PDB file of C-alpha atoms in Angstrom:
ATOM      1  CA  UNK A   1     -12.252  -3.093  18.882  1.00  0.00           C
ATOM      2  CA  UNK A   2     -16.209  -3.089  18.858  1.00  0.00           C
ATOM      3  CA  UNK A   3     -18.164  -5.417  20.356  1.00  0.00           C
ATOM      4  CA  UNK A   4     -21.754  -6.347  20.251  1.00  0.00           C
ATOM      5  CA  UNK A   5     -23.540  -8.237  22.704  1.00  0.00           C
ATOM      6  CA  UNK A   6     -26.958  -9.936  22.649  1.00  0.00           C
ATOM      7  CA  UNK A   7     -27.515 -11.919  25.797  1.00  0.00           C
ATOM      8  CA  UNK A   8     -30.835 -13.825  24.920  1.00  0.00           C
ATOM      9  CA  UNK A   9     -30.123 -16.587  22.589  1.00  0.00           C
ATOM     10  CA  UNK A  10     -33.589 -17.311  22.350  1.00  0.00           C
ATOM     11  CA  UNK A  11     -37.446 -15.627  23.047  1.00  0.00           C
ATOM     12  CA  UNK A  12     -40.756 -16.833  22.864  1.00  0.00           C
ATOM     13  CA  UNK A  13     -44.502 -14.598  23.238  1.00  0.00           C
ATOM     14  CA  UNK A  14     -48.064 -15.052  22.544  1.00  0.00           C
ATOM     15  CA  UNK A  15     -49.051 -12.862  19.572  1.00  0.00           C
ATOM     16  CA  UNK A  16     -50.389  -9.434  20.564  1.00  0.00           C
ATOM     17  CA  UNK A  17     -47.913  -8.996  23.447  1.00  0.00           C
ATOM     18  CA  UNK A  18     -44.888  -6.527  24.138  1.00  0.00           C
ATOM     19  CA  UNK A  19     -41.233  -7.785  23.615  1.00  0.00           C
ATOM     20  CA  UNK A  20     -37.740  -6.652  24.772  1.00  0.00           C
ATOM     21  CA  UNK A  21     -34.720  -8.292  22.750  1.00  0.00           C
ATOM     22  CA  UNK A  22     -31.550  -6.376  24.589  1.00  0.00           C
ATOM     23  CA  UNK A  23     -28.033  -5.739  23.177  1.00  0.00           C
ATOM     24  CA  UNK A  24     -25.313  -4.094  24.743  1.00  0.00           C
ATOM     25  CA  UNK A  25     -21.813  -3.237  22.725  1.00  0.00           C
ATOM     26  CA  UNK A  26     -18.439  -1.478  23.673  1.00  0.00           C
ATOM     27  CA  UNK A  27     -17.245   1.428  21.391  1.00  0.00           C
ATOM     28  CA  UNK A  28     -14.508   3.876  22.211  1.00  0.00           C
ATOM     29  CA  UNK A  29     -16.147   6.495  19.435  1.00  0.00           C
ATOM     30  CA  UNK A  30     -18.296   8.847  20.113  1.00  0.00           C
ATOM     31  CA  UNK A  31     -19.946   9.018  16.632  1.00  0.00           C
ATOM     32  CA  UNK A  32     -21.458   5.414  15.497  1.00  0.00           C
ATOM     33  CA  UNK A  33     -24.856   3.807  14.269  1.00  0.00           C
ATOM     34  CA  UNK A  34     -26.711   1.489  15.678  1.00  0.00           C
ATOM     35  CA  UNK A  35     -28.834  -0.702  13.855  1.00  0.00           C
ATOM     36  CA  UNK A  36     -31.475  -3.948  14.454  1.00  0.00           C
ATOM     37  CA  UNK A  37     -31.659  -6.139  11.190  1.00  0.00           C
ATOM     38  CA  UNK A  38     -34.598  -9.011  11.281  1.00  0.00           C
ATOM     39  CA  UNK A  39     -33.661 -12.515   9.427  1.00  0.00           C
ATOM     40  CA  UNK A  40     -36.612 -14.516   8.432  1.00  0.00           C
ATOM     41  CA  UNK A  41     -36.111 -17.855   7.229  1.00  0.00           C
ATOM     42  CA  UNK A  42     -35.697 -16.587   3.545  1.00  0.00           C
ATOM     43  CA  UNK A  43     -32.435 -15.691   5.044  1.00  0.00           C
ATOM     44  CA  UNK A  44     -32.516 -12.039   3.603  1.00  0.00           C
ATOM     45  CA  UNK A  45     -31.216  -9.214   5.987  1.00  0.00           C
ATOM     46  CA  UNK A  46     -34.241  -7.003   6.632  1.00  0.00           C
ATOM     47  CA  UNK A  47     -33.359  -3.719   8.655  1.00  0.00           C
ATOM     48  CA  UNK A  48     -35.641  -3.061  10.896  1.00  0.00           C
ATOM     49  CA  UNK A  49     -34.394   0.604  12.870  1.00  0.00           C
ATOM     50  CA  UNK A  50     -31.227   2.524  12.966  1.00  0.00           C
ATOM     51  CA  UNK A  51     -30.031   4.812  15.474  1.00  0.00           C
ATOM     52  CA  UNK A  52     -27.694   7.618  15.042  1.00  0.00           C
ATOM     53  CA  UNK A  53     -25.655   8.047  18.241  1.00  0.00           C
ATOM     54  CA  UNK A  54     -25.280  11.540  18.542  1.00  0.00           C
ATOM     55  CA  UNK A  55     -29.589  11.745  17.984  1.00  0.00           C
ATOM     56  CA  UNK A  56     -30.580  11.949  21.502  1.00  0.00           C
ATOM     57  CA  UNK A  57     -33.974  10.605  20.364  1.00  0.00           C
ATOM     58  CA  UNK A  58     -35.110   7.353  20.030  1.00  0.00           C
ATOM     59  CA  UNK A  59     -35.917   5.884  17.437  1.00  0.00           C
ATOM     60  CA  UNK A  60     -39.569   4.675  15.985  1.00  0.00           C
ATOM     61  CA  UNK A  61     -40.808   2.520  13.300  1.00  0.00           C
ATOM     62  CA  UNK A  62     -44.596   1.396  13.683  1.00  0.00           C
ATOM     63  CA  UNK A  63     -44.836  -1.058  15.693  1.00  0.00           C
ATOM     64  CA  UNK A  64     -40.684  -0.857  16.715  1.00  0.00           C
ATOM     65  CA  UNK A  65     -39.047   1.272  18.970  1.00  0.00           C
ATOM     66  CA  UNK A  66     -35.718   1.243  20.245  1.00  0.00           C
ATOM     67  CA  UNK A  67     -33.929   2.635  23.982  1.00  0.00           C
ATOM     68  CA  UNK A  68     -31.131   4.069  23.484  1.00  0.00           C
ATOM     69  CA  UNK A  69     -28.818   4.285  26.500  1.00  0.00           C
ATOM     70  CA  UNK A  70     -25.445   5.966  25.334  1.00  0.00           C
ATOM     71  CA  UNK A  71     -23.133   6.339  28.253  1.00  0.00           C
ATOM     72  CA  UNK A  72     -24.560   2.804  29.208  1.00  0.00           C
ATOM     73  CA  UNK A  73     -23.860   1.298  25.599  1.00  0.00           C
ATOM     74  CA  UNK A  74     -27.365  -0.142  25.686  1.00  0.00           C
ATOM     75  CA  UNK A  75     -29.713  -0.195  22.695  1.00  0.00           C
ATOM     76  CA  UNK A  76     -32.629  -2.106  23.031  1.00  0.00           C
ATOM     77  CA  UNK A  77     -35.289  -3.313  20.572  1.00  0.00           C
ATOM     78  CA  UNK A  78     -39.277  -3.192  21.668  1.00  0.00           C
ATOM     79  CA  UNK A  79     -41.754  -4.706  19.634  1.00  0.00           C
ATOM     80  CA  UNK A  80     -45.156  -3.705  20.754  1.00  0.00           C
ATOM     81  CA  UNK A  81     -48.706  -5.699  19.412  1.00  0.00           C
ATOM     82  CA  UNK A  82     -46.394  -8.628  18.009  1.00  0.00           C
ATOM     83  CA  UNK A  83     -47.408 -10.732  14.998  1.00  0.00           C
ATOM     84  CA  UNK A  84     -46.597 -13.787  13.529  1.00  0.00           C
ATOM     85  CA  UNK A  85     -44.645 -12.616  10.947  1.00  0.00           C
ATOM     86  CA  UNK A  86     -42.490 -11.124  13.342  1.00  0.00           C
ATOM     87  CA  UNK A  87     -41.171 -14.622  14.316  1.00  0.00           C
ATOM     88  CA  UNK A  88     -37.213 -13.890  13.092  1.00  0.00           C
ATOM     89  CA  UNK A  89     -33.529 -13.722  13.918  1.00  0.00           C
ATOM     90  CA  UNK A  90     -32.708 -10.301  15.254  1.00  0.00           C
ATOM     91  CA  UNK A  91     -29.854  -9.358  14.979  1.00  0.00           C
ATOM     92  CA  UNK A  92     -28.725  -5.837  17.090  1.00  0.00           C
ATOM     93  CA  UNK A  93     -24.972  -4.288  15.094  1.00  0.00           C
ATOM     94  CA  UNK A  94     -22.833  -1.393  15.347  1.00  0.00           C
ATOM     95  CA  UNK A  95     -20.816   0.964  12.709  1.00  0.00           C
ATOM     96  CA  UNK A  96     -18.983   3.476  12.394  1.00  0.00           C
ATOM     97  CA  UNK A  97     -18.811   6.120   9.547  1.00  0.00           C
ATOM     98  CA  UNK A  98     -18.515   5.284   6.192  1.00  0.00           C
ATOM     99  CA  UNK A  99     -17.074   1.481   7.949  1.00  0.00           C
ATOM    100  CA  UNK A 100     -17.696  -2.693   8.434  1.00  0.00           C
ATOM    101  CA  UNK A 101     -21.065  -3.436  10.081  1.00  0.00           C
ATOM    102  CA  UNK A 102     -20.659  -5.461  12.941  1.00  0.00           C
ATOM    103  CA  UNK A 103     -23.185  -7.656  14.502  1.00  0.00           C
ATOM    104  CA  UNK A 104     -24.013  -9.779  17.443  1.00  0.00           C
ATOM    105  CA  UNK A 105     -24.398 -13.376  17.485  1.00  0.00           C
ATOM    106  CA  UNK A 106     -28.875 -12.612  17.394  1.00  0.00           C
ATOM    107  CA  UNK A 107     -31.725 -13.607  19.705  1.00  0.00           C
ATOM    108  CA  UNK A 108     -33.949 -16.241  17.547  1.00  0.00           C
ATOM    109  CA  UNK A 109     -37.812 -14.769  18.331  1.00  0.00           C
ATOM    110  CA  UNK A 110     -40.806 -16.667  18.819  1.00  0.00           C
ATOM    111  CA  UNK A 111     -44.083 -15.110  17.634  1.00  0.00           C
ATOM    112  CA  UNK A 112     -47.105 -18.009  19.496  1.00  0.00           C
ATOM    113  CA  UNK A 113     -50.334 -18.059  18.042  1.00  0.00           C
TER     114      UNK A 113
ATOM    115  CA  UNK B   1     -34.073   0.467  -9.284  1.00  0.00           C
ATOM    116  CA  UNK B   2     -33.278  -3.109  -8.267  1.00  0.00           C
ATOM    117  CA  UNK B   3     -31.749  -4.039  -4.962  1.00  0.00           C
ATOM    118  CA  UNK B   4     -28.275  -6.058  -4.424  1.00  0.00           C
ATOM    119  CA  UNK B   5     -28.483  -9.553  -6.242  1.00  0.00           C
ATOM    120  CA  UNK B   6     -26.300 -11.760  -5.799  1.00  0.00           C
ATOM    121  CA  UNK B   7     -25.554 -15.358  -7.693  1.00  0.00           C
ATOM    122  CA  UNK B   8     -25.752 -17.902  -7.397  1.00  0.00           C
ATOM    123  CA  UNK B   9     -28.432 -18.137  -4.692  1.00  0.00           C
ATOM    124  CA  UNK B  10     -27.138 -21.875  -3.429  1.00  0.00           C
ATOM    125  CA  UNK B  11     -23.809 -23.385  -4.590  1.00  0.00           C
ATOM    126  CA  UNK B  12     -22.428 -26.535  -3.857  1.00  0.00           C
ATOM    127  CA  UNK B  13     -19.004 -27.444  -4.359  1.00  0.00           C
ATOM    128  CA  UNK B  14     -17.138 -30.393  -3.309  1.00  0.00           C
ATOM    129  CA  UNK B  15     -14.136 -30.365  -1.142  1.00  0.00           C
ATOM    130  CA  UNK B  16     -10.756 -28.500  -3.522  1.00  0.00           C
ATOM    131  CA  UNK B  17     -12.982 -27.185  -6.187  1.00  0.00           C
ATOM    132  CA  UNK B  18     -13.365 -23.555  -6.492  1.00  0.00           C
ATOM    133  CA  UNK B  19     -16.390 -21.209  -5.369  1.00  0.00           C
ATOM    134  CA  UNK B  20     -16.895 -17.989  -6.826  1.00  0.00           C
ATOM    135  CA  UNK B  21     -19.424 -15.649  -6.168  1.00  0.00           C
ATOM    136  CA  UNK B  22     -20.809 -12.625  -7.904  1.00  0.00           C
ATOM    137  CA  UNK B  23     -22.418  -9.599  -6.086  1.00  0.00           C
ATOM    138  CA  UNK B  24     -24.483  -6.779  -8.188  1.00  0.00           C
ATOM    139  CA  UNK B  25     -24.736  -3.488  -6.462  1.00  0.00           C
ATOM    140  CA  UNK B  26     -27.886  -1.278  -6.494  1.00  0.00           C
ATOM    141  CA  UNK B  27     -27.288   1.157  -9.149  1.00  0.00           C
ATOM    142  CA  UNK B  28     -24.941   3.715  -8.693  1.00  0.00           C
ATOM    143  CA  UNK B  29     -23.345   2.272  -5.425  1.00  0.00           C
ATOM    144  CA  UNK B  30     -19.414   2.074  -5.820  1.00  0.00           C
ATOM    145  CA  UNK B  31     -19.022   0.442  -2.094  1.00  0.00           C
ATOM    146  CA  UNK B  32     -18.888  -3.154  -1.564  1.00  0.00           C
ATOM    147  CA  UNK B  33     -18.893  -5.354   1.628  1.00  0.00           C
ATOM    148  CA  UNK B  34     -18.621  -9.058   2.000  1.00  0.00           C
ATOM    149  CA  UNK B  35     -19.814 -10.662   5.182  1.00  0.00           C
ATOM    150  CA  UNK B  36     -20.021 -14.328   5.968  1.00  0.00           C
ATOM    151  CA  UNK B  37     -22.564 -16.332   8.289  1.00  0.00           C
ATOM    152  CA  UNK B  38     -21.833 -19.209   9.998  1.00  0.00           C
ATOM    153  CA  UNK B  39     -24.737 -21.603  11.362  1.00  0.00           C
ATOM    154  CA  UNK B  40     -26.531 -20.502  14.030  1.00  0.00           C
ATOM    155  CA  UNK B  41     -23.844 -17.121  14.161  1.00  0.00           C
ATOM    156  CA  UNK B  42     -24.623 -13.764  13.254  1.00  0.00           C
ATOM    157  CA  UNK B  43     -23.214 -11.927   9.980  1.00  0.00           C
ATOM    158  CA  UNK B  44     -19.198 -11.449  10.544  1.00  0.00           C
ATOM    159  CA  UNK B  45     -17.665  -8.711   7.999  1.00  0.00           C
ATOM    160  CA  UNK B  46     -14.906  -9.845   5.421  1.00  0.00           C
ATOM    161  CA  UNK B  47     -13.739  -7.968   3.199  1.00  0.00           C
ATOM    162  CA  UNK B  48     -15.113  -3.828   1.732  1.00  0.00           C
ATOM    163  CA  UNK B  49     -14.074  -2.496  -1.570  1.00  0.00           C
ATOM    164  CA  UNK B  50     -14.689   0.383  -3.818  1.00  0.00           C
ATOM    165  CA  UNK B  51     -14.385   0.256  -7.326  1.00  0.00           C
ATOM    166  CA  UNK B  52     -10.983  -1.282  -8.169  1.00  0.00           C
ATOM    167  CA  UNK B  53      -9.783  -0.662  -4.587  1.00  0.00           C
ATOM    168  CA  UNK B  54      -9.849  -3.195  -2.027  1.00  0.00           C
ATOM    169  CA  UNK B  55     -10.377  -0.665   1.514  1.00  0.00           C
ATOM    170  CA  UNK B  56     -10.037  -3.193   4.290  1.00  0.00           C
ATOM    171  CA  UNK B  57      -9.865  -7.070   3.778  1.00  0.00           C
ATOM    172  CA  UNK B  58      -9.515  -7.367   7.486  1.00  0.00           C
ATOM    173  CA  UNK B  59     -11.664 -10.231   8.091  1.00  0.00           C
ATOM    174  CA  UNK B  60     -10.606 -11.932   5.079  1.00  0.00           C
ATOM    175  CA  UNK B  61      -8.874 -15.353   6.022  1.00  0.00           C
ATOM    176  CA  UNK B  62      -5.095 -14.908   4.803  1.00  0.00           C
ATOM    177  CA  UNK B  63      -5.435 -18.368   2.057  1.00  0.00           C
ATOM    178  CA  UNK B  64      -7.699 -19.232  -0.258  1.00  0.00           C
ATOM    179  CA  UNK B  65     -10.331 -16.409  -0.276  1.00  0.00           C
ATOM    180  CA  UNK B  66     -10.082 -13.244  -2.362  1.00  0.00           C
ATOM    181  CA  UNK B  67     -12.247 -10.309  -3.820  1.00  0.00           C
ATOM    182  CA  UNK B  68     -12.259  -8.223  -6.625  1.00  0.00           C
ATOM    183  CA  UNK B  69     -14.649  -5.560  -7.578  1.00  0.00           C
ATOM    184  CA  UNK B  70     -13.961  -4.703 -11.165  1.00  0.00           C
ATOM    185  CA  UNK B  71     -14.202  -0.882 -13.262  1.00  0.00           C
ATOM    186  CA  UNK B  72     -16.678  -2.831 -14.972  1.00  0.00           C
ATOM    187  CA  UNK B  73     -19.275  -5.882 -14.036  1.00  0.00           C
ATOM    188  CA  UNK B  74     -19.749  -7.456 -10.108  1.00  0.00           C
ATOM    189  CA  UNK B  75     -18.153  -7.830  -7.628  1.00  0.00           C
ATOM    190  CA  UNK B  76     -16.614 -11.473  -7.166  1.00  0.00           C
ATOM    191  CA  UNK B  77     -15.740 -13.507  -3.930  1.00  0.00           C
ATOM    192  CA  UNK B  78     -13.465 -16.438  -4.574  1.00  0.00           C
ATOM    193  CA  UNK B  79     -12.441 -19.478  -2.252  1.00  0.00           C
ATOM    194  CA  UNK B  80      -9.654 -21.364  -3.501  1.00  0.00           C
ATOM    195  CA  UNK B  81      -9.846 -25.419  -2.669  1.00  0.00           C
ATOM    196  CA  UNK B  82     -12.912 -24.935  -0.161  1.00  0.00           C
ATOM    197  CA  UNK B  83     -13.411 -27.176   2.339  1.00  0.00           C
ATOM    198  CA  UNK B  84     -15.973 -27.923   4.516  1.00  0.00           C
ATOM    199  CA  UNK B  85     -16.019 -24.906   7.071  1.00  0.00           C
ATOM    200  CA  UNK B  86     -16.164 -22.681   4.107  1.00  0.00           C
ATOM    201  CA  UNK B  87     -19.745 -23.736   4.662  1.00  0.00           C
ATOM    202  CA  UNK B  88     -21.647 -20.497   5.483  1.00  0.00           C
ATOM    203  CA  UNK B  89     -24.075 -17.956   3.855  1.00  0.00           C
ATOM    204  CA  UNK B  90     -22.173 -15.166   1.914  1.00  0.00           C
ATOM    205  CA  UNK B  91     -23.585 -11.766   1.843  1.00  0.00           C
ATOM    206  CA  UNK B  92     -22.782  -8.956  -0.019  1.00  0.00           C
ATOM    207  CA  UNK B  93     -23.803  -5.457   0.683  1.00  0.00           C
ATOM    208  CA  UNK B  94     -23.677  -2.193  -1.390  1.00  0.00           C
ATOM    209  CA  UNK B  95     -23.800   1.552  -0.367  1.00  0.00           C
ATOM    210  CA  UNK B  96     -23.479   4.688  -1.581  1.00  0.00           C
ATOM    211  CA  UNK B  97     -22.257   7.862  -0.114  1.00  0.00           C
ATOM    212  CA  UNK B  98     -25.100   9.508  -0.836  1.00  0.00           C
ATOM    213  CA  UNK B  99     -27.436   7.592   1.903  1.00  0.00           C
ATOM    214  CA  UNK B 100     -25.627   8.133   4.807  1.00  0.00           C
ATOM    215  CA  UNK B 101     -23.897   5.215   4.905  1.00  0.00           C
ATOM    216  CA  UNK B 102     -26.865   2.802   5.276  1.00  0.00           C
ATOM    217  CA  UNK B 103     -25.769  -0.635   3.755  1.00  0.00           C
ATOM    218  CA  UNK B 104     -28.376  -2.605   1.456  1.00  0.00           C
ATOM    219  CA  UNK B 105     -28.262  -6.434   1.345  1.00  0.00           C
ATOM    220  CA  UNK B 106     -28.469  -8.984  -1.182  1.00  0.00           C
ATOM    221  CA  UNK B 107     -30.325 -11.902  -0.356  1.00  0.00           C
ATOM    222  CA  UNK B 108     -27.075 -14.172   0.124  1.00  0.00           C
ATOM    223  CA  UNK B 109     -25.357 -17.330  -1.315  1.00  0.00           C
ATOM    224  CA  UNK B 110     -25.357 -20.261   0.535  1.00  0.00           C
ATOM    225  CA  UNK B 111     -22.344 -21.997   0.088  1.00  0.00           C
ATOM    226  CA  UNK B 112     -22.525 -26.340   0.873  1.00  0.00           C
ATOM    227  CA  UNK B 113     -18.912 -27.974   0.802  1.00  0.00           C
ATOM    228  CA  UNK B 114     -19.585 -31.618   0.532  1.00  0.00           C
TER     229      UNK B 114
END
């Protein structure tokens, strides 16, 4: 079974700065997505970035990037030049084709004025 | 073309009534997912149907909770005699084929048991 890991509960920088949120997970496929999803307090699931795993490349939104470690089942999330309305649950998650997303438990981010 | 919607947007039920909530898809989706948050937990998946067809209700608790997605109309998650750790945000989710599998939420129903 997949899992999804996210190993910092909580996070907290001064606007402008650089932020790492990690997540590992544990897949025996070799085909999968990898996705971050931002929760605001309106509750609604925002995604963020997705990853296909067989893309080699990392992925890049604006301000969001991702690393992408495959044979180390690491994907994590930067968020360069924060803001405050990047203060969110992020939640890092895993599926495979055409299947259940499943996500980790979330780091809760910080965004200080 | 309008996102997911789900209703209603809060619900509150007290304990052995009945909950039932309805999930639109975006148009022309025919793939359904339910997933249910816990406070303070992230999204956990419950339940994925196509029209008609329920695909995998692996994550569905075995009593009181079902799902239908209908030929015609929403989809509809129903607890049986909630109690109070039914408690949670409900999310449904819709894709289509035709996106490469990228799932689109609703904005959620938050279920209160009192």
């Amino acid at each position: 079974a997949q899992t999804v890991t996210q190993s910092q509960p909580e996070m907290s920088v001064q606007e402008a700065e650089t932020v790492t949120l990690s997540c590992t997970y544990d897949t025996s496929e070799n085909n999968y997505y990898l996705f971050w999803y931002k929760q605001p307090p309106s509750r609604q699931m925002i995604l963020v970035i997705r990853q296909e795993a067989y893309k080699q490349q990392n992925a890049t939104e604006n301000r969001f990037s991702v690393n992408f470690q495959k044979a180390a089942k690491s994907f994590s999330l930067k968020i360069s030049d924060s803001q405050l309305g990047d203060t969110a649950m992020y939640f890092c998650a895993f599926m495979k084709h055409d299947d259940k997303i499943i996500f980790g438990k979330g780091t809760r981010l910080h965004i200080l004025p | 073309n309008a996102g997911v919607m789900q209703n209603p947007r809060h619900l509150v039920r007290r304990r052995g009534q009945e909950a039932r909530l309805r999930c639109s898809p975006m148009k022309g989706h025919s793939h359904v997912y339910w997933y249910r948050q816990l406070p303070e937990e992230g999204l956990k998946f419950m339940v994925y149907l196509q029209k008609e067809n329920i695909i995998d209700e692996s994550g569905m608790p075995k009593e009181r909770f079902s799902a239908e997605f209908p030929k015609e109309g929403p989809s509809i998650l129903r607890i049986q005699q909630v109690v109070r750790g039914d408690s949670a945000a409900y999310f449904c989710a819709s894709s289509s084929r035709d996106r490469g599998n990228e799932q689109f939420f609703g904005p959620g129903t938050r279920l209160t048991v009192l």
